[in-house]
Coordinates of C-alpha atoms and ligand atoms in Angstrom, one line a residue:
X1 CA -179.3 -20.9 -112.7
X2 CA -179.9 -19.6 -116.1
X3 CA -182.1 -16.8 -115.1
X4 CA -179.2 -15.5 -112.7
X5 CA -176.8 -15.8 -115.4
X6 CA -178.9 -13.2 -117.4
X7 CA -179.6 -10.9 -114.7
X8 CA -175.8 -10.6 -114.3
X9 CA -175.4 -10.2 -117.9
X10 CA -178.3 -7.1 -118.1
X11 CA -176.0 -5.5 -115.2
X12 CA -173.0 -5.7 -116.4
X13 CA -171.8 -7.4 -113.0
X14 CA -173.9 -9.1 -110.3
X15 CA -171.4 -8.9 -106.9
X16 CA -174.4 -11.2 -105.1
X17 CA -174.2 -14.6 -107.2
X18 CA -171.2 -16.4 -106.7
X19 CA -171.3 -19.0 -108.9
X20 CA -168.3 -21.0 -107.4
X21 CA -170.4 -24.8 -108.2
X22 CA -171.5 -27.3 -105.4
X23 CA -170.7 -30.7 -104.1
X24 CA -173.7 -32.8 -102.5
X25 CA -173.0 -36.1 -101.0
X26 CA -176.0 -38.4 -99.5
X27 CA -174.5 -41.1 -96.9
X28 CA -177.6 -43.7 -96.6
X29 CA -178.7 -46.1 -98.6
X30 CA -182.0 -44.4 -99.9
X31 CA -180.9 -41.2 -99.9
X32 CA -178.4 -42.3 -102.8
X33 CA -180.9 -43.8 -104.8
X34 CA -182.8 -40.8 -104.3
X35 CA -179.4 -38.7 -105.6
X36 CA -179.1 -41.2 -108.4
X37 CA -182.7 -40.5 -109.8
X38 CA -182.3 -36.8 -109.2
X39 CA -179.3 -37.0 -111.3
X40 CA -180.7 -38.7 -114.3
X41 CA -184.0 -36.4 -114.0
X42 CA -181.3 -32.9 -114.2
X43 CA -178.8 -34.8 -117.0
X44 CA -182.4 -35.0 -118.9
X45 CA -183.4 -31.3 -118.0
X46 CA -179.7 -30.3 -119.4
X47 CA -179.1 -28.9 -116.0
X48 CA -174.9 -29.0 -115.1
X49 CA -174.2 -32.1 -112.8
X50 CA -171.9 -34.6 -113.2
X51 CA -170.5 -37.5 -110.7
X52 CA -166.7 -36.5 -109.2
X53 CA -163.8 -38.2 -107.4
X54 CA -162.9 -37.5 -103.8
X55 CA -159.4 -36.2 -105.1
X56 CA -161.3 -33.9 -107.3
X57 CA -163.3 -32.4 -104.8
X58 CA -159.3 -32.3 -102.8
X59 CA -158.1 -30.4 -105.5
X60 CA -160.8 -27.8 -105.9
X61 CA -161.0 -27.3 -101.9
X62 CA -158.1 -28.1 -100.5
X63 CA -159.4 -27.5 -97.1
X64 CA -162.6 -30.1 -97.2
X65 CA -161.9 -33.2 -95.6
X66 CA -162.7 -36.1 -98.1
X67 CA -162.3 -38.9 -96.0
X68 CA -165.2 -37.5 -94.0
X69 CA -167.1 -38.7 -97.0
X70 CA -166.4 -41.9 -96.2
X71 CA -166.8 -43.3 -100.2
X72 CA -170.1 -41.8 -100.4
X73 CA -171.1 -41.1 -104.4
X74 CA -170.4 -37.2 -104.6
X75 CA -172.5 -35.2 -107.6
X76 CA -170.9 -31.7 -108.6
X77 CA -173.4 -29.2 -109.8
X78 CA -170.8 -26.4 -112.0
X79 CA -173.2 -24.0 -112.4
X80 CA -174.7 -23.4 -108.7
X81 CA -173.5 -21.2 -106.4
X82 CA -174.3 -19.1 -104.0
X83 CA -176.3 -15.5 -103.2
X84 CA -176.1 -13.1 -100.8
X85 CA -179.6 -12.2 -100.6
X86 CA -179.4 -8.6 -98.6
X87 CA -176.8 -7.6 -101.2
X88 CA -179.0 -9.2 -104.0
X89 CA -182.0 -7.0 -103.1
X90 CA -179.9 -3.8 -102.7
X91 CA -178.8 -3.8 -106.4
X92 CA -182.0 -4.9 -107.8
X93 CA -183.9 -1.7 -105.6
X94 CA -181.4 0.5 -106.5
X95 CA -181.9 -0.4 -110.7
X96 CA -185.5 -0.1 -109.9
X97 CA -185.0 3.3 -108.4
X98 CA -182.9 4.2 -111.3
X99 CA -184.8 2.8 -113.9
X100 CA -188.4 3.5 -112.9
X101 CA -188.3 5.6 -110.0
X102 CA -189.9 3.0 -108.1
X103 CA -191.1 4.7 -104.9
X104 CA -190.4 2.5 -101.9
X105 CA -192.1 2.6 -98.4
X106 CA -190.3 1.3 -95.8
X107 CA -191.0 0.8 -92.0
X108 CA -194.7 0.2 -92.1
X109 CA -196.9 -2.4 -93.4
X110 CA -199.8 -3.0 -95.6
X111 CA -203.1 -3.6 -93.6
X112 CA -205.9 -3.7 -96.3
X113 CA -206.5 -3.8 -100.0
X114 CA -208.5 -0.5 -101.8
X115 CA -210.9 -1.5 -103.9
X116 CA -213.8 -0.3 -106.3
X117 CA -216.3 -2.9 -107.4
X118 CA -214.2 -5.4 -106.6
X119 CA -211.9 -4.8 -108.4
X120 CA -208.2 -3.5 -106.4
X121 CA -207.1 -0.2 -107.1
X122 CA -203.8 -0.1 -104.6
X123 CA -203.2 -0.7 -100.7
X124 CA -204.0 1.2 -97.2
X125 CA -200.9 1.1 -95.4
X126 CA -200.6 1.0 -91.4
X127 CA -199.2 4.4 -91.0
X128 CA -202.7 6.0 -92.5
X129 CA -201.2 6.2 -96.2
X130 CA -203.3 4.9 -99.5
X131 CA -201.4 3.7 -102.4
X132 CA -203.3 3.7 -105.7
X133 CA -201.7 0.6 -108.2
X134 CA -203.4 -0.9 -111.0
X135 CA -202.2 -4.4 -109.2
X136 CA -200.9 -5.9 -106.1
X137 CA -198.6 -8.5 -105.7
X138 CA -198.6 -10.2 -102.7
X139 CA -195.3 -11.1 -102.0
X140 CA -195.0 -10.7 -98.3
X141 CA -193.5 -15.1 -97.8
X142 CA -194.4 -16.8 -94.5
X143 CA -196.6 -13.3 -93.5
X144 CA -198.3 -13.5 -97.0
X145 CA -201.5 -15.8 -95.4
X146 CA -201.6 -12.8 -92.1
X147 CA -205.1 -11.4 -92.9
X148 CA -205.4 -8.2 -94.6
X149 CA -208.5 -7.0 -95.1
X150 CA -210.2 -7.9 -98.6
X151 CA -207.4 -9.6 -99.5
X152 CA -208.3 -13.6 -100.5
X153 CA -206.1 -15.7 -98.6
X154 CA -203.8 -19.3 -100.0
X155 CA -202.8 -21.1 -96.6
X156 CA -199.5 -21.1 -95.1
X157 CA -197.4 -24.0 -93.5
X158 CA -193.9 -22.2 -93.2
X159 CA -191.2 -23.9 -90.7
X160 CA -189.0 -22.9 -88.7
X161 CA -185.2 -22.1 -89.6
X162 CA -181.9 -21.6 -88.1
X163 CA -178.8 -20.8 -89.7
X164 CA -175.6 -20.5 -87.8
X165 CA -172.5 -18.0 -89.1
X166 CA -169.3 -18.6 -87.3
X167 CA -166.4 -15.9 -86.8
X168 CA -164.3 -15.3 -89.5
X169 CA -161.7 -18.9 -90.7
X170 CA -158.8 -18.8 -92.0
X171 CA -160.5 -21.3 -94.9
X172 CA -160.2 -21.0 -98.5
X173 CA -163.5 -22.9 -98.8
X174 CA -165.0 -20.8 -101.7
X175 CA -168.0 -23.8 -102.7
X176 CA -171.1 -24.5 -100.7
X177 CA -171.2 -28.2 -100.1
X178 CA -174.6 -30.0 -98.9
X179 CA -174.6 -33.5 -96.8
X180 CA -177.3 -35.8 -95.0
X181 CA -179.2 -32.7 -93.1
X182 CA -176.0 -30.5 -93.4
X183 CA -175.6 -27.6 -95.6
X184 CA -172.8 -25.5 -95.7
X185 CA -171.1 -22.4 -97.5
X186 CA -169.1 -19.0 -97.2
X187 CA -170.4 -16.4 -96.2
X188 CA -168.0 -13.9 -97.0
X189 CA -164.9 -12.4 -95.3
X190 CA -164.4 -15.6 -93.4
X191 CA -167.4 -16.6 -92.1
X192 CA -169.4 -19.7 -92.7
X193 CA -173.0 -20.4 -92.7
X194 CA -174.2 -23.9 -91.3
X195 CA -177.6 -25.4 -91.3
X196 CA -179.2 -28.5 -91.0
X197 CA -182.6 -29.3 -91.0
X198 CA -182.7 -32.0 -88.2
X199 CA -181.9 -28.5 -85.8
X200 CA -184.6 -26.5 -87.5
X201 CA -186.5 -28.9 -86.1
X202 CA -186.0 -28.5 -82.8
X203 CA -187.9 -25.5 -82.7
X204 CA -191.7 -25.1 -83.4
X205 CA -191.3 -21.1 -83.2
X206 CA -188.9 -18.4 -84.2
X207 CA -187.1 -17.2 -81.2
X208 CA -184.1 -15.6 -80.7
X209 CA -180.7 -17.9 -79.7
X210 CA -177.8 -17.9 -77.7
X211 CA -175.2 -18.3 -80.3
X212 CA -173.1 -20.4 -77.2
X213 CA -176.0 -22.9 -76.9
X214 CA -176.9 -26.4 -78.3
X215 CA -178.0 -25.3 -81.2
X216 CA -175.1 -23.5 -82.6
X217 CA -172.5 -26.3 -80.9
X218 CA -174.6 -29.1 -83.1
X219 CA -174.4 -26.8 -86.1
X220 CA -170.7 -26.0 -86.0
X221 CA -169.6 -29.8 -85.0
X222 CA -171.7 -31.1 -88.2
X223 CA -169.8 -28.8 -90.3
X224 CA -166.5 -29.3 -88.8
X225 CA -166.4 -32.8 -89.2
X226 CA -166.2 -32.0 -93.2
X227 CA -164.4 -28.9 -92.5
X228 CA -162.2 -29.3 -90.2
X229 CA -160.7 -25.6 -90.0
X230 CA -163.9 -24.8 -87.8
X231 CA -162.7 -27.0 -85.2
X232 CA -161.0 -24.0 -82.8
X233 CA -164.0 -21.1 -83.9
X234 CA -167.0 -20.3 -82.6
X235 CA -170.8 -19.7 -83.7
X236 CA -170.6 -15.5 -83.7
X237 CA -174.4 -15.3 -84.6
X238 CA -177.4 -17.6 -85.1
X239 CA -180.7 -17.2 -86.8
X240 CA -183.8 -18.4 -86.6
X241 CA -186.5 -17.2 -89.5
X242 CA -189.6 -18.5 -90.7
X243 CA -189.1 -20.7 -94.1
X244 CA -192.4 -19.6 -96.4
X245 CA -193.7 -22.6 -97.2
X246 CA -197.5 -22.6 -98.9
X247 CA -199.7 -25.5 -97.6
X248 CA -200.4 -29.2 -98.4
X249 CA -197.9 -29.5 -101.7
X250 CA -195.5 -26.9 -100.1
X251 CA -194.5 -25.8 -104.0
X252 CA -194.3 -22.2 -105.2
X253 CA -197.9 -20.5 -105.4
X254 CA -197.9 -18.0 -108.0
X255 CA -200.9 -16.2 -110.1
X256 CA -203.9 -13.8 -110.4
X257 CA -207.1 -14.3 -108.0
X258 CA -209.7 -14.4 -110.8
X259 CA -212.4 -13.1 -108.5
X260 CA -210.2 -10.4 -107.4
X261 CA -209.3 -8.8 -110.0
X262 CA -206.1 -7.0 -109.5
X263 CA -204.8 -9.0 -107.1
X264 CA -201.6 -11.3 -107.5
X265 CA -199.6 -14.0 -104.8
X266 CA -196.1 -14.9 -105.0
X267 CA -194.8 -16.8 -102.1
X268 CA -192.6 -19.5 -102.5
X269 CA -189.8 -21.4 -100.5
X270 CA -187.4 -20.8 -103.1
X271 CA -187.1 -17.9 -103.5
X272 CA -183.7 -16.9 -103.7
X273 CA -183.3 -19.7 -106.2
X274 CA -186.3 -18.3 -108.1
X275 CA -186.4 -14.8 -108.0
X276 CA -184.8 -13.5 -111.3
X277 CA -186.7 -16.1 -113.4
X278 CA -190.3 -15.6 -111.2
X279 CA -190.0 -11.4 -111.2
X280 CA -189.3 -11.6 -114.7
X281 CA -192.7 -14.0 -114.7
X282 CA -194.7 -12.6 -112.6
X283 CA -193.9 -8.6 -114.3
X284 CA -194.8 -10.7 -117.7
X285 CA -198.1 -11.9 -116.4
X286 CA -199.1 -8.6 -114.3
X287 CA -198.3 -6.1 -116.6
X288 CA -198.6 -7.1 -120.1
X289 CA -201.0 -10.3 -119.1
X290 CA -198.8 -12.7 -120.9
X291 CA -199.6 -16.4 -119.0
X292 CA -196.3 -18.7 -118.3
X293 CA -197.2 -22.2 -119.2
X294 CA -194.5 -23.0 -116.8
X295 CA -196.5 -22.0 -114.0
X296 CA -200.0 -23.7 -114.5
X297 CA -199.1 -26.1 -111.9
X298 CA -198.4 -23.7 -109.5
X299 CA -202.0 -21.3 -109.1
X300 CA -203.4 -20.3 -106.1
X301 CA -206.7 -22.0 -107.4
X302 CA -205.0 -25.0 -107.0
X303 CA -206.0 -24.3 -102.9
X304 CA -209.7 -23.7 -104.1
X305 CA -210.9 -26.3 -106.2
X306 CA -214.0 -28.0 -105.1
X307 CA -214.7 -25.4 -102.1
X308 CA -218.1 -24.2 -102.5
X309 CA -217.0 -20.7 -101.5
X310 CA -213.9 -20.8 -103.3
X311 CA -212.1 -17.9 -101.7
X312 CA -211.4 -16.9 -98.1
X313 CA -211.0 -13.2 -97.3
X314 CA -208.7 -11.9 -94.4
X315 CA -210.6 -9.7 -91.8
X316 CA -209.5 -8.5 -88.4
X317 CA -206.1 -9.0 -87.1
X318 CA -203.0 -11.2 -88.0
X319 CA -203.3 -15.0 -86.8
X320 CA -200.6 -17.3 -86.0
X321 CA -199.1 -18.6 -89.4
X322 CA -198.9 -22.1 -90.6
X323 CA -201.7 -24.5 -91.1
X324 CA -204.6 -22.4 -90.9
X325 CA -207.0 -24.2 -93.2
X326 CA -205.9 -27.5 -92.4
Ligands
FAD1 C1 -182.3 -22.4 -93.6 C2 -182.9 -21.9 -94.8 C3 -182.5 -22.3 -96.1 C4 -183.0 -21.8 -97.2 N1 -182.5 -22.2 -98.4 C5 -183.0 -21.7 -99.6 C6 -182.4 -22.0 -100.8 O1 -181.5 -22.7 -100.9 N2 -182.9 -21.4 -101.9 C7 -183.9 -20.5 -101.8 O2 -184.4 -20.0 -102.9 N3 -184.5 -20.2 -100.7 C8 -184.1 -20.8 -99.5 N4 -184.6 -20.4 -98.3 C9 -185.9 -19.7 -98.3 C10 -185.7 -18.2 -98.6 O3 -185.2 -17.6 -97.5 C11 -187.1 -17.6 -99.1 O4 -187.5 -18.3 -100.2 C12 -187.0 -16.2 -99.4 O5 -186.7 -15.4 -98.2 C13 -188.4 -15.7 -99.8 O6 -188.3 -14.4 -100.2 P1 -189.6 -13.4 -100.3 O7 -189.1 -12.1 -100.6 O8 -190.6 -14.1 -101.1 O9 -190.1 -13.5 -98.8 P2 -189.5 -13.0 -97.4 O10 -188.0 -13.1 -97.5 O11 -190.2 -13.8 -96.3 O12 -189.9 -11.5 -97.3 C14 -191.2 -11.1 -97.1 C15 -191.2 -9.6 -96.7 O13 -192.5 -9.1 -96.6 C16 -192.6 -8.2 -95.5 N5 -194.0 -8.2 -95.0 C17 -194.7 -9.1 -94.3 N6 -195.9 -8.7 -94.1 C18 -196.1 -7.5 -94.7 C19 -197.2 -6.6 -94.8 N7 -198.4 -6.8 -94.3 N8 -196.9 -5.4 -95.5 C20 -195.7 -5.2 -96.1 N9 -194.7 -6.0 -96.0 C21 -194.9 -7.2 -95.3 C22 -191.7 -8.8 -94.5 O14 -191.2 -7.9 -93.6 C23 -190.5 -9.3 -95.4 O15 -189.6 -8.3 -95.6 C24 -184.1 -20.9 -97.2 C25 -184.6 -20.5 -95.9 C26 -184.0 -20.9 -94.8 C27 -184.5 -20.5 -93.5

């Protein structure tokens, strides 16, 4: 949160965060002695949460339904919000451009790693194109275990997920709000975004969906039933994209391939979250080869350790994601 906070602050504005706060209420019994230890672990990190009244929660969003709850303890976290990741990337792409002159490529993909005595010296991209780099960052998500050739490869097990966006509310809801398997929040001009990871689970493969079918209708009723202006809308579009999750521990794999020099992974499932404290990292470490202590835990060699051959190279073409060395 902090991280976000300063990237706003080095642009003078940052129209993608909106740091409106969020409410989080867990109805069963576990699941609120889970909340309560997540609490006391954030309170010792210094991280903003504190425990609120239903009539609080009434008088910041009026249009939430706080009976709904049903007396459930409700946590508010002040300094969350929420990001509108297309808008998000446009700004930091066009200070890149600005700044550095970054040179984008867009429409094709990369298909194999140059290198010279093992060590990488830029890309080969589909279209026929060679781009020479000093380093490569991997940072392609749930496609960053697909093959490419030379590349060393830290195995994928990325899910399935849908997210729902209705037609614009009349609602003043301005907070995102997450319940048992239910997240929720605006998604500008109206509309709202729904998810809930009991319907990602529905699906074992991304495939495109009827916005009229079940699962949109179980989406929008979850919501509703906290929010009750989306009782008379309708689901306009719904989503379904693969959530890049690295294998076994599923936590953020980030770091140098020692045998390859020049080569660098960052994949994690948080990566929204992340991404202005890990670019600023991950710059740190690849150009000026300063080491985060905060990310020892998180190496690729973690997925290597006791292998006899401790790497596995990509050759030939893309296979399905997800499990592959499992
Ligand atoms: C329902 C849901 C809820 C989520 N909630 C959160 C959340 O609360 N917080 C959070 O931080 N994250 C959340 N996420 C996950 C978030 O979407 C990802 O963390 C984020 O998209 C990762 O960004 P990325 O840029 O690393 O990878 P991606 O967004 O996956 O982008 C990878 C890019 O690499 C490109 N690519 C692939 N292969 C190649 C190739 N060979 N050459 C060149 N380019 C290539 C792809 O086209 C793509 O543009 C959620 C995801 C879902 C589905």
């Amino acid at each position: 949160m902090r991280s976000h906070l300063d990237l706003a602050r080095e642009f003078g504005q940052a129209p993608w965060f909106n740091q409106t706060g969020s409410f989080e209420w867990w109805t069963s019994p576990q699941s609120q002695v889970d909340q309560r230890e997540n609490f006391s672990q954030m309170k010792e990190w210094g991280y903003g949460v504190e425990w609120i009244e239903p009539r609080k929660v009434k008088e910041l969003e009026p249009d939430i339904n706080v009976e709904a709850v049903n007396g459930a303890p409700i946590l508010y976290y002040p300094e969350e919000g929420w990001v509108d990741p297309a808008l998000y990337v446009a700004w930091l792409l066009r200070a890149a451009n600005a700044r550095a002159e970054v040179a984008l490529h867009t429409g094709t993909r990369v298909s194999g790693l140059r290198t010279d005595a093992c060590k990488v010296t830029g890309v080969r991209l589909d279209n026929g194109d060679d781009v020479v780099a000093d380093a490569v960052v991997n940072c392609a998500g749930s496609w960053s275990a697909d093959p490419i050739d030379g590349a060393p490869i830290v195995p994928m097990a990325s899910t399935v997920g849908i997210v729902a966006f209705t037609l614009p509310v009349a609602t003043t809801l301005r907070r995102q709000f997450h319940a048992e398997d239910l997240d929720v929040r605006p998604d500008g001009a109206g509309r709202i975004m729904i998810h809930k990871v009991s319907v990602d689970r529905t699906l074992l493969e991304k495939k495109r969906l009827d916005p009229a079918g079940a699962e949109g209708r179980a989406l929008l009723d979850a919501a509703a039933r906290y929010l009750p202006a989306l009782a008379m809308t309708e689901i306009e579009a719904i989503r379904t994209t693969m959530r890049p999750i690295p294998a076994g521990d599923g936590l953020t794999c980030v770091g140098a391939f020692p045998q390859t020099p020049g080569y660098y992974l960052a994949v994690t499932h948080s990566g929204v979250t992340l991404a202005p404290y890990l670019g600023k990292a991950v710059a740190e470490e690849v150009v000026f080869g300063r080491q985060h202590p905060d990310l020892s835990e998180f190496r690729p060699a973690r997925f290597f350790a006791g292998e006899e051959s401790p790497l596995r190279f990509g050759t030939g073409p893309a296979r399905k994601r997800g499990n592959e060395f499992n």
